[in-house]
Amino acid sequence: MMAVAQVKTAPVFRKTAETFAGGAKTLEQKYFVSPEIFAEEQKKIFAKQWVLVGHQSQIADTGDYVVQQVIGESLIVIRDKSGEIRGFYNVCRHRGTRLKEDACGHGSAIQCPYHAWTYGLDGRLIGAPHMDQVPGFDKADYSLHAVNLALWEGFIFVNLADSRNASTQRGGYIPSEEWFAPLAGKFSHWNLPSLRSAKRIEYDVRANWKLIFENYSECYHCPGVHPALSKLPPYDSAENDLSEGPFLGGFMRITKGNSLTMSGNACALPVGDIKDADFHRVFYYSIFPNMLLSLHPDYVMVHQLWPQSPERTLISCDWFFHPDAFEGKNAAGVTDPGYRFYPEDAIEFWDMTNKQDWHVCELSQQGIGSRAYEPGPYSPRESIPAAWDREYLRHVS
């Protein structure tokens, strides 16, 4: 059989209102306040989907690691001697002791603080004091338990589902290459794998995690909530090329200034091979279930969402820049003392904007908890939040 050639076509962007499904309403109260539904979300979504835990630049060298909590499980994500990134449960195979206590660090091996069982960076048990006196004991039988791990555009994802139960049917493990297939090549010119984080800010938001996604996915609220943001991209300029499914979003036009910064100027050299039109656009995509990806000409902002309860969400926000920007190099890769790299211009802008968003999300959470709350109609400018709700319900229903 002759192979069918794959023709890559340009994405088709449509105005937000053009994809609106008439009659769409916000979710029922129970989805924002019920402990039982929160537990179902942890079981049906965060325990089975590919969840963002970091970027490869954050563990750049052999032995670098980060520790991340996912649905109550502590995981070690580490770079081994061959340069491969691996993920393990943070549990010693001897007595179950927590191996790493720090959020990040570096080491030549992983050693248990209790009885000094020692594991290589690839998870193999390489040292177990006095266990040679135990009949039949074989170190090969006691490697660390691995977790499914995948890289997508330099971002690290883990999946706690049983990979032996591979299935494209609902509830089964979906291999990463299948899950991310709709995004293949979509962001390649943004140079995402090579970028480096200049800053991370952690936010503790007293609101349900779904409210964060819904807020991110529309600018209907921007004129009243974000006066500074509304001066740069017009709030009604959104056009989307992904309007259904687990990946949603598109762009807004930058009509004043050159980027979304306090000054309105670009704060660094372009992050990648940015196309002419994209120098005047900011792209916003939600990657179900815990990633918000914002692509600007000169930096990329990424939010990780970690639901803690029906009414509380921890959010980690990173600002990524071209690695040459940190070295004072210009777009030609040449060191230029006069070149402007001012990441704080973007960080300050979005820290302000983030806090404005979190405040209104907290107000929404407070109101949704009232006996007076009932689902309200979405505006045609909220087609993406409505689509996100449909995808969410598909996973928990």
Tab-separated table of C-alpha atoms in Angstrom:
chain	number	residue	atom	x	y	z
A	1	MET	CA	0.000	0.000	0.000
A	2	MET	CA	1.332	3.432	-0.921
A	3	ALA	CA	1.860	5.793	1.945
A	4	VAL	CA	-0.455	8.761	1.954
A	5	ALA	CA	1.413	12.052	1.905
A	6	GLN	CA	0.561	14.353	4.780
A	7	VAL	CA	-0.083	17.884	3.627
A	8	LYS	CA	0.259	20.511	6.328
A	9	THR	CA	-2.371	23.183	5.864
A	10	ALA	CA	-2.432	26.631	7.416
A	11	PRO	CA	-4.705	26.893	10.468
A	12	VAL	CA	-8.091	28.455	9.899
A	13	PHE	CA	-8.881	31.175	12.425
A	14	ARG	CA	-12.450	32.231	13.076
A	15	LYS	CA	-13.898	34.996	15.213
A	16	THR	CA	-14.902	33.803	18.675
A	17	ALA	CA	-18.605	34.455	18.133
A	18	GLU	CA	-18.618	32.356	14.945
A	19	THR	CA	-18.032	29.148	16.916
A	20	PHE	CA	-20.496	29.876	19.701
A	21	ALA	CA	-23.079	27.150	20.363
A	22	GLY	CA	-26.364	28.880	21.111
A	23	GLY	CA	-27.935	28.160	24.475
A	24	ALA	CA	-24.664	27.375	26.262
A	25	LYS	CA	-24.748	28.033	30.001
A	26	THR	CA	-22.256	27.978	32.825
A	27	LEU	CA	-21.805	24.810	34.875
A	28	GLU	CA	-24.074	23.868	37.756
A	29	GLN	CA	-23.079	24.861	41.270
A	30	LYS	CA	-22.068	21.342	42.291
A	31	TYR	CA	-19.115	21.350	39.904
A	32	PHE	CA	-17.502	24.190	41.855
A	33	VAL	CA	-18.284	23.314	45.483
A	34	SER	CA	-18.808	19.551	45.820
A	35	PRO	CA	-16.027	17.532	47.530
A	36	GLU	CA	-17.391	14.410	45.839
A	37	ILE	CA	-17.056	15.918	42.363
A	38	PHE	CA	-13.591	17.220	43.238
A	39	ALA	CA	-12.599	13.658	44.160
A	40	GLU	CA	-14.030	12.418	40.849
A	41	GLU	CA	-11.966	15.022	38.963
A	42	GLN	CA	-8.817	13.812	40.662
A	43	LYS	CA	-9.672	10.209	39.789
A	44	LYS	CA	-11.006	10.647	36.249
A	45	ILE	CA	-8.893	13.554	35.007
A	46	PHE	CA	-5.680	14.193	36.941
A	47	ALA	CA	-4.969	10.498	37.507
A	48	LYS	CA	-5.502	9.587	33.843
A	49	GLN	CA	-4.445	12.536	31.674
A	50	TRP	CA	-1.057	13.925	30.673
A	51	VAL	CA	-0.354	16.535	33.333
A	52	LEU	CA	2.259	19.282	32.996
A	53	VAL	CA	4.987	19.206	35.659
A	54	GLY	CA	7.739	21.416	34.220
A	55	HIS	CA	10.118	22.251	31.381
A	56	GLN	CA	13.295	20.447	30.410
A	57	SER	CA	15.397	23.580	30.997
A	58	GLN	CA	14.556	23.350	34.697
A	59	ILE	CA	16.573	20.111	34.956
A	60	ALA	CA	19.263	20.983	32.431
A	61	ASP	CA	22.173	18.941	33.845
A	62	THR	CA	22.732	15.321	34.816
A	63	GLY	CA	21.400	14.745	38.330
A	64	ASP	CA	19.107	17.783	38.343
A	65	TYR	CA	15.645	16.964	39.668
A	66	VAL	CA	12.307	18.457	40.648
A	67	VAL	CA	9.693	16.971	42.959
A	68	GLN	CA	6.031	17.442	42.051
A	69	GLN	CA	2.811	16.477	43.792
A	70	VAL	CA	0.142	14.998	41.505
A	71	ILE	CA	-3.165	13.925	43.112
A	72	GLY	CA	-1.376	13.394	46.407
A	73	GLU	CA	1.463	11.389	44.867
A	74	SER	CA	4.998	12.730	45.213
A	75	LEU	CA	7.029	12.262	42.027
A	76	ILE	CA	10.729	12.724	41.263
A	77	VAL	CA	11.488	14.002	37.759
A	78	ILE	CA	15.220	13.695	37.102
A	79	ARG	CA	17.780	13.802	34.286
A	80	ASP	CA	19.934	10.653	34.141
A	81	LYS	CA	23.535	10.191	32.983
A	82	SER	CA	22.513	9.643	29.369
A	83	GLY	CA	20.586	12.927	29.351
A	84	GLU	CA	17.194	11.215	29.416
A	85	ILE	CA	14.482	12.641	31.649
A	86	ARG	CA	12.824	10.063	33.883
A	87	GLY	CA	10.019	10.056	36.405
A	88	PHE	CA	9.716	7.946	39.566
A	89	TYR	CA	7.429	7.690	42.542
A	90	ASN	CA	9.167	9.315	45.507
A	91	VAL	CA	8.951	6.092	47.491
A	92	CYS	CA	11.808	3.855	48.669
A	93	ARG	CA	11.370	0.184	47.798
A	94	HIS	CA	12.502	-0.862	51.294
A	95	ARG	CA	10.167	0.748	53.827
A	96	GLY	CA	8.345	3.246	51.624
A	97	THR	CA	10.277	6.252	52.928
A	98	ARG	CA	10.051	9.571	51.060
A	99	LEU	CA	13.353	9.844	49.195
A	100	LYS	CA	13.487	13.543	48.304
A	101	GLU	CA	12.118	16.274	50.543
A	102	ASP	CA	13.256	19.360	48.617
A	103	ALA	CA	11.234	20.796	45.732
A	104	CYS	CA	14.314	20.670	43.503
A	105	GLY	CA	17.992	19.875	43.673
A	106	HIS	CA	20.932	17.978	42.257
A	107	GLY	CA	22.625	14.698	43.072
A	108	SER	CA	24.718	11.909	41.607
A	109	ALA	CA	22.310	9.287	42.960
A	110	ILE	CA	19.049	8.963	44.899
A	111	GLN	CA	19.627	7.779	48.446
A	112	CYS	CA	16.993	6.973	51.029
A	113	PRO	CA	17.511	9.039	54.217
A	114	TYR	CA	16.329	6.134	56.403
A	115	HIS	CA	18.421	3.025	55.663
A	116	ALA	CA	20.604	4.350	52.849
A	117	TRP	CA	19.219	2.253	50.023
A	118	THR	CA	20.713	3.962	46.991
A	119	TYR	CA	19.342	4.211	43.459
A	120	GLY	CA	21.005	5.284	40.244
A	121	LEU	CA	19.621	8.216	38.271
A	122	ASP	CA	17.917	5.622	36.069
A	123	GLY	CA	16.034	4.232	39.089
A	124	ARG	CA	18.018	0.995	39.482
A	125	LEU	CA	18.824	-0.092	43.032
A	126	ILE	CA	22.622	0.036	43.257
A	127	GLY	CA	23.183	-0.138	47.018
A	128	ALA	CA	21.308	-1.863	49.855
A	129	PRO	CA	23.382	-2.268	53.058
A	130	HIS	CA	23.376	-5.780	54.543
A	131	MET	CA	20.667	-7.022	52.189
A	132	ASP	CA	23.182	-9.464	50.712
A	133	GLN	CA	22.494	-11.496	53.858
A	134	VAL	CA	18.853	-11.957	52.846
A	135	PRO	CA	18.381	-15.226	50.904
A	136	GLY	CA	17.215	-14.676	47.343
A	137	PHE	CA	17.485	-10.889	47.492
A	138	ASP	CA	18.228	-9.406	44.076
A	139	LYS	CA	18.716	-5.653	43.643
A	140	ALA	CA	17.321	-5.933	40.114
A	141	ASP	CA	13.906	-6.668	41.638
A	142	TYR	CA	13.773	-3.374	43.544
A	143	SER	CA	14.162	-0.534	41.115
A	144	LEU	CA	12.128	2.586	41.790
A	145	HIS	CA	8.603	2.508	40.429
A	146	ALA	CA	8.576	4.528	37.219
A	147	VAL	CA	5.833	6.912	36.138
A	148	ASN	CA	4.784	7.457	32.528
A	149	LEU	CA	6.647	10.525	31.286
A	150	ALA	CA	6.614	12.393	27.977
A	151	LEU	CA	8.128	15.504	26.446
A	152	TRP	CA	6.030	17.778	24.281
A	153	GLU	CA	7.789	20.851	22.853
A	154	GLY	CA	10.266	20.704	25.740
A	155	PHE	CA	7.565	20.564	28.408
A	156	ILE	CA	7.496	17.586	30.764
A	157	PHE	CA	4.245	15.705	31.292
A	158	VAL	CA	3.441	12.718	33.493
A	159	ASN	CA	0.532	10.305	33.409
A	160	LEU	CA	-0.353	8.148	36.402
A	161	ALA	CA	-2.662	5.814	34.465
A	162	ASP	CA	-1.763	2.170	34.003
A	163	SER	CA	-0.031	2.185	30.595
A	164	ARG	CA	-0.757	-1.526	30.243
A	165	ASN	CA	-4.391	-0.515	29.798
A	166	ALA	CA	-3.730	1.386	26.579
A	167	SER	CA	-6.950	2.387	24.896
A	168	THR	CA	-8.385	5.287	22.982
A	169	GLN	CA	-11.716	4.530	24.638
A	170	ARG	CA	-12.807	6.713	27.526
A	171	GLY	CA	-11.021	5.815	30.729
A	172	GLY	CA	-8.071	4.063	29.086
A	173	TYR	CA	-4.464	5.200	28.968
A	174	ILE	CA	-3.737	7.250	25.842
A	175	PRO	CA	-0.078	7.282	24.696
A	176	SER	CA	1.408	10.772	24.560
A	177	GLU	CA	2.010	10.627	20.809
A	178	GLU	CA	-1.708	10.076	20.294
A	179	TRP	CA	-2.808	12.656	22.847
A	180	PHE	CA	-0.639	15.461	21.452
A	181	ALA	CA	-1.029	14.468	17.795
A	182	PRO	CA	-3.450	17.366	17.016
A	183	LEU	CA	-0.696	19.795	18.041
A	184	ALA	CA	2.123	18.195	16.019
A	185	GLY	CA	4.302	20.940	14.570
A	186	LYS	CA	1.861	23.673	15.521
A	187	PHE	CA	4.269	25.593	17.747
A	188	SER	CA	7.593	24.514	16.241
A	189	HIS	CA	8.601	28.009	15.121
A	190	TRP	CA	8.274	29.298	18.691
A	191	ASN	CA	11.433	27.428	19.734
A	192	LEU	CA	9.729	26.175	22.907
A	193	PRO	CA	12.171	23.354	23.799
A	194	SER	CA	15.128	25.773	23.925
A	195	LEU	CA	13.567	28.509	26.031
A	196	ARG	CA	14.577	29.223	29.622
A	197	SER	CA	12.531	30.516	32.527
A	198	ALA	CA	13.573	33.893	33.928
A	199	LYS	CA	11.064	33.918	36.757
A	200	ARG	CA	8.449	31.795	38.512
A	201	ILE	CA	5.692	33.216	40.700
A	202	GLU	CA	3.433	30.997	42.790
A	203	TYR	CA	-0.166	32.023	43.409
A	204	ASP	CA	-2.611	30.602	45.953
A	205	VAL	CA	-6.091	31.319	44.572
A	206	ARG	CA	-9.274	30.766	46.561
A	207	ALA	CA	-11.260	29.601	43.572
A	208	ASN	CA	-12.080	26.393	41.752
A	209	TRP	CA	-9.572	25.412	39.067
A	210	LYS	CA	-12.239	25.422	36.354
A	211	LEU	CA	-12.913	29.103	36.957
A	212	ILE	CA	-9.251	29.788	36.121
A	213	PHE	CA	-9.586	28.021	32.766
A	214	GLU	CA	-12.856	29.753	31.943
A	215	ASN	CA	-11.426	33.150	32.846
A	216	TYR	CA	-8.292	32.574	30.728
A	217	SER	CA	-10.354	31.572	27.709
A	218	GLU	CA	-12.246	34.820	27.147
A	219	CYS	CA	-11.675	38.571	27.113
A	220	TYR	CA	-15.310	39.521	27.595
A	221	HIS	CA	-14.194	40.616	31.065
A	222	CYS	CA	-11.127	42.574	29.944
A	223	PRO	CA	-12.487	46.151	29.617
A	224	GLY	CA	-13.628	46.248	33.240
A	225	VAL	CA	-11.023	44.016	34.872
A	226	HIS	CA	-7.849	44.751	32.859
A	227	PRO	CA	-7.616	48.429	31.869
A	228	ALA	CA	-3.885	48.171	31.048
A	229	LEU	CA	-4.272	44.956	29.048
A	230	SER	CA	-7.199	46.347	27.075
A	231	LYS	CA	-5.052	49.183	25.742
A	232	LEU	CA	-2.809	46.744	23.837
A	233	PRO	CA	-4.905	43.958	22.247
A	234	PRO	CA	-8.548	44.978	21.640
A	235	TYR	CA	-10.749	42.745	23.783
A	236	ASP	CA	-12.949	41.823	20.800
A	237	SER	CA	-10.085	40.864	18.451
A	238	ALA	CA	-9.910	37.169	19.386
A	239	GLU	CA	-9.780	34.597	16.577
A	240	ASN	CA	-9.491	30.888	17.311
A	241	ASP	CA	-8.285	27.931	15.291
A	242	LEU	CA	-8.922	25.339	18.037
A	243	SER	CA	-12.513	25.619	19.202
A	244	GLU	CA	-13.441	22.082	20.320
A	245	GLY	CA	-11.709	19.332	22.278
A	246	PRO	CA	-8.906	19.281	24.891
A	247	PHE	CA	-6.829	21.992	23.183
A	248	LEU	CA	-8.496	25.375	22.743
A	249	GLY	CA	-7.488	28.869	21.723
A	250	GLY	CA	-6.137	31.242	19.119
A	251	PHE	CA	-4.801	34.790	18.985
A	252	MET	CA	-5.576	38.405	19.789
A	253	ARG	CA	-4.103	41.331	17.877
A	254	ILE	CA	-1.564	43.693	19.409
A	255	THR	CA	-2.627	47.027	17.948
A	256	LYS	CA	-0.594	49.303	20.222
A	257	GLY	CA	3.035	48.707	21.103
A	258	ASN	CA	5.128	45.676	20.248
A	259	SER	CA	4.333	43.298	23.092
A	260	LEU	CA	2.345	42.868	26.291
A	261	THR	CA	4.632	44.632	28.742
A	262	MET	CA	4.369	47.586	31.107
A	263	SER	CA	6.075	49.799	28.522
A	264	GLY	CA	4.414	48.280	25.474
A	265	ASN	CA	7.870	47.593	24.031
A	266	ALA	CA	9.470	44.237	23.310
A	267	CYS	CA	11.535	43.219	26.336
A	268	ALA	CA	13.756	40.618	24.641
A	269	LEU	CA	14.734	39.262	21.253
A	270	PRO	CA	12.158	37.073	19.493
A	271	VAL	CA	11.754	33.638	21.044
A	272	GLY	CA	11.910	31.879	17.677
A	273	ASP	CA	11.298	32.158	13.964
A	274	ILE	CA	8.314	34.430	14.422
A	275	LYS	CA	6.346	35.086	11.265
A	276	ASP	CA	5.636	38.693	10.243
A	277	ALA	CA	1.953	38.650	11.206
A	278	ASP	CA	2.726	36.986	14.537
A	279	PHE	CA	4.823	39.963	15.645
A	280	HIS	CA	1.480	41.685	16.132
A	281	ARG	CA	-0.325	38.811	17.849
A	282	VAL	CA	-0.442	37.144	21.233
A	283	PHE	CA	-1.602	33.519	21.231
A	284	TYR	CA	-3.512	31.921	24.100
A	285	TYR	CA	-4.054	28.140	24.295
A	286	SER	CA	-5.392	25.956	27.079
A	287	ILE	CA	-3.896	22.459	27.178
A	288	PHE	CA	-6.257	20.209	29.145
A	289	PRO	CA	-6.144	19.623	32.077
A	290	ASN	CA	-3.585	21.932	33.756
A	291	MET	CA	-1.611	24.062	31.265
A	292	LEU	CA	-2.193	27.587	29.984
A	293	LEU	CA	0.184	28.541	27.166
A	294	SER	CA	0.576	32.217	26.223
A	295	LEU	CA	2.876	32.986	23.285
A	296	HIS	CA	4.159	36.513	22.754
A	297	PRO	CA	6.724	37.561	20.131
A	298	ASP	CA	9.433	38.037	22.779
A	299	TYR	CA	8.466	35.641	25.580
A	300	VAL	CA	6.241	32.710	26.474
A	301	MET	CA	4.218	32.583	29.678
A	302	VAL	CA	3.036	29.258	31.092
A	303	HIS	CA	0.639	28.604	33.961
A	304	GLN	CA	0.477	25.232	35.730
A	305	LEU	CA	-2.740	24.645	37.694
A	306	TRP	CA	-2.849	22.376	40.741
A	307	PRO	CA	-6.337	21.959	42.271
A	308	GLN	CA	-6.154	21.606	46.062
A	309	SER	CA	-9.857	21.531	46.939
A	310	PRO	CA	-13.148	22.579	45.347
A	311	GLU	CA	-12.394	26.150	46.423
A	312	ARG	CA	-8.599	26.435	46.177
A	313	THR	CA	-6.058	26.250	43.331
A	314	LEU	CA	-2.283	26.639	43.387
A	315	ILE	CA	-0.865	28.198	40.222
A	316	SER	CA	2.772	28.294	39.103
A	317	CYS	CA	3.521	30.907	36.453
A	318	ASP	CA	6.775	30.901	34.446
A	319	TRP	CA	8.115	33.461	31.974
A	320	PHE	CA	10.319	31.875	29.281
A	321	PHE	CA	12.782	33.692	27.004
A	322	HIS	CA	15.231	32.844	24.245
A	323	PRO	CA	18.454	31.518	25.853
A	324	ASP	CA	20.560	34.067	23.950
A	325	ALA	CA	18.640	36.880	25.636
A	326	PHE	CA	20.199	35.917	28.965
A	327	GLU	CA	23.658	36.267	27.403
A	328	GLY	CA	23.028	39.759	26.048
A	329	LYS	CA	22.949	38.602	22.426
A	330	ASN	CA	20.843	40.130	19.693
A	331	ALA	CA	18.700	38.411	17.063
A	332	ALA	CA	21.825	37.567	15.047
A	333	GLY	CA	23.294	35.715	18.032
A	334	VAL	CA	25.991	38.366	18.506
A	335	THR	CA	26.791	39.842	21.906
A	336	ASP	CA	25.438	43.379	21.900
A	337	PRO	CA	25.930	45.590	24.995
A	338	GLY	CA	23.183	47.871	23.747
A	339	TYR	CA	20.591	45.129	23.313
A	340	ARG	CA	17.625	45.416	25.634
A	341	PHE	CA	16.733	42.429	27.806
A	342	TYR	CA	14.305	43.503	30.466
A	343	PRO	CA	12.164	40.513	31.498
A	344	GLU	CA	10.702	42.455	34.423
A	345	ASP	CA	8.745	44.526	31.879
A	346	ALA	CA	6.698	41.425	30.979
A	347	ILE	CA	6.711	39.846	34.439
A	348	GLU	CA	5.380	42.972	36.159
A	349	PHE	CA	2.689	43.371	33.493
A	350	TRP	CA	1.362	39.850	33.843
A	351	ASP	CA	1.775	39.643	37.611
A	352	MET	CA	-0.555	42.636	37.793
A	353	THR	CA	-2.944	41.085	35.256
A	354	ASN	CA	-2.847	37.666	36.909
A	355	LYS	CA	-3.817	39.161	40.271
A	356	GLN	CA	-6.726	40.982	38.661
A	357	ASP	CA	-7.901	37.665	37.195
A	358	TRP	CA	-7.492	35.756	40.435
A	359	HIS	CA	-9.516	38.393	42.292
A	360	VAL	CA	-12.540	38.117	39.999
A	361	CYS	CA	-12.255	34.307	40.030
A	362	GLU	CA	-12.407	34.424	43.824
A	363	LEU	CA	-15.452	36.690	43.622
A	364	SER	CA	-17.063	34.166	41.268
A	365	GLN	CA	-16.317	31.340	43.680
A	366	GLN	CA	-17.921	33.275	46.514
A	367	GLY	CA	-21.064	33.966	44.493
A	368	ILE	CA	-21.370	30.454	43.088
A	369	GLY	CA	-21.480	29.152	46.665
A	370	SER	CA	-24.694	31.072	47.295
A	371	ARG	CA	-28.119	29.437	47.298
A	372	ALA	CA	-29.101	32.130	44.783
A	373	TYR	CA	-26.655	30.885	42.136
A	374	GLU	CA	-27.957	29.174	39.025
A	375	PRO	CA	-26.242	28.632	35.662
A	376	GLY	CA	-26.264	31.749	33.500
A	377	PRO	CA	-26.087	32.098	29.721
A	378	TYR	CA	-22.709	32.455	28.051
A	379	SER	CA	-22.142	35.405	25.737
A	380	PRO	CA	-21.144	34.706	22.102
A	381	ARG	CA	-17.752	36.125	23.136
A	382	GLU	CA	-17.408	33.159	25.524
A	383	SER	CA	-17.472	30.349	22.990
A	384	ILE	CA	-14.128	28.946	24.208
A	385	PRO	CA	-15.156	28.698	27.901
A	386	ALA	CA	-18.338	26.954	26.755
A	387	ALA	CA	-16.259	24.544	24.660
A	388	TRP	CA	-13.949	23.941	27.633
A	389	ASP	CA	-16.956	23.049	29.780
A	390	ARG	CA	-18.090	20.519	27.183
A	391	GLU	CA	-14.663	18.869	27.177
A	392	TYR	CA	-14.558	18.811	30.967
A	393	LEU	CA	-18.004	17.172	31.185
A	394	ARG	CA	-16.917	14.556	28.673
A	395	HIS	CA	-14.277	13.388	31.170
A	396	VAL	CA	-16.299	13.458	34.387
A	397	SER	CA	-19.746	12.371	33.168
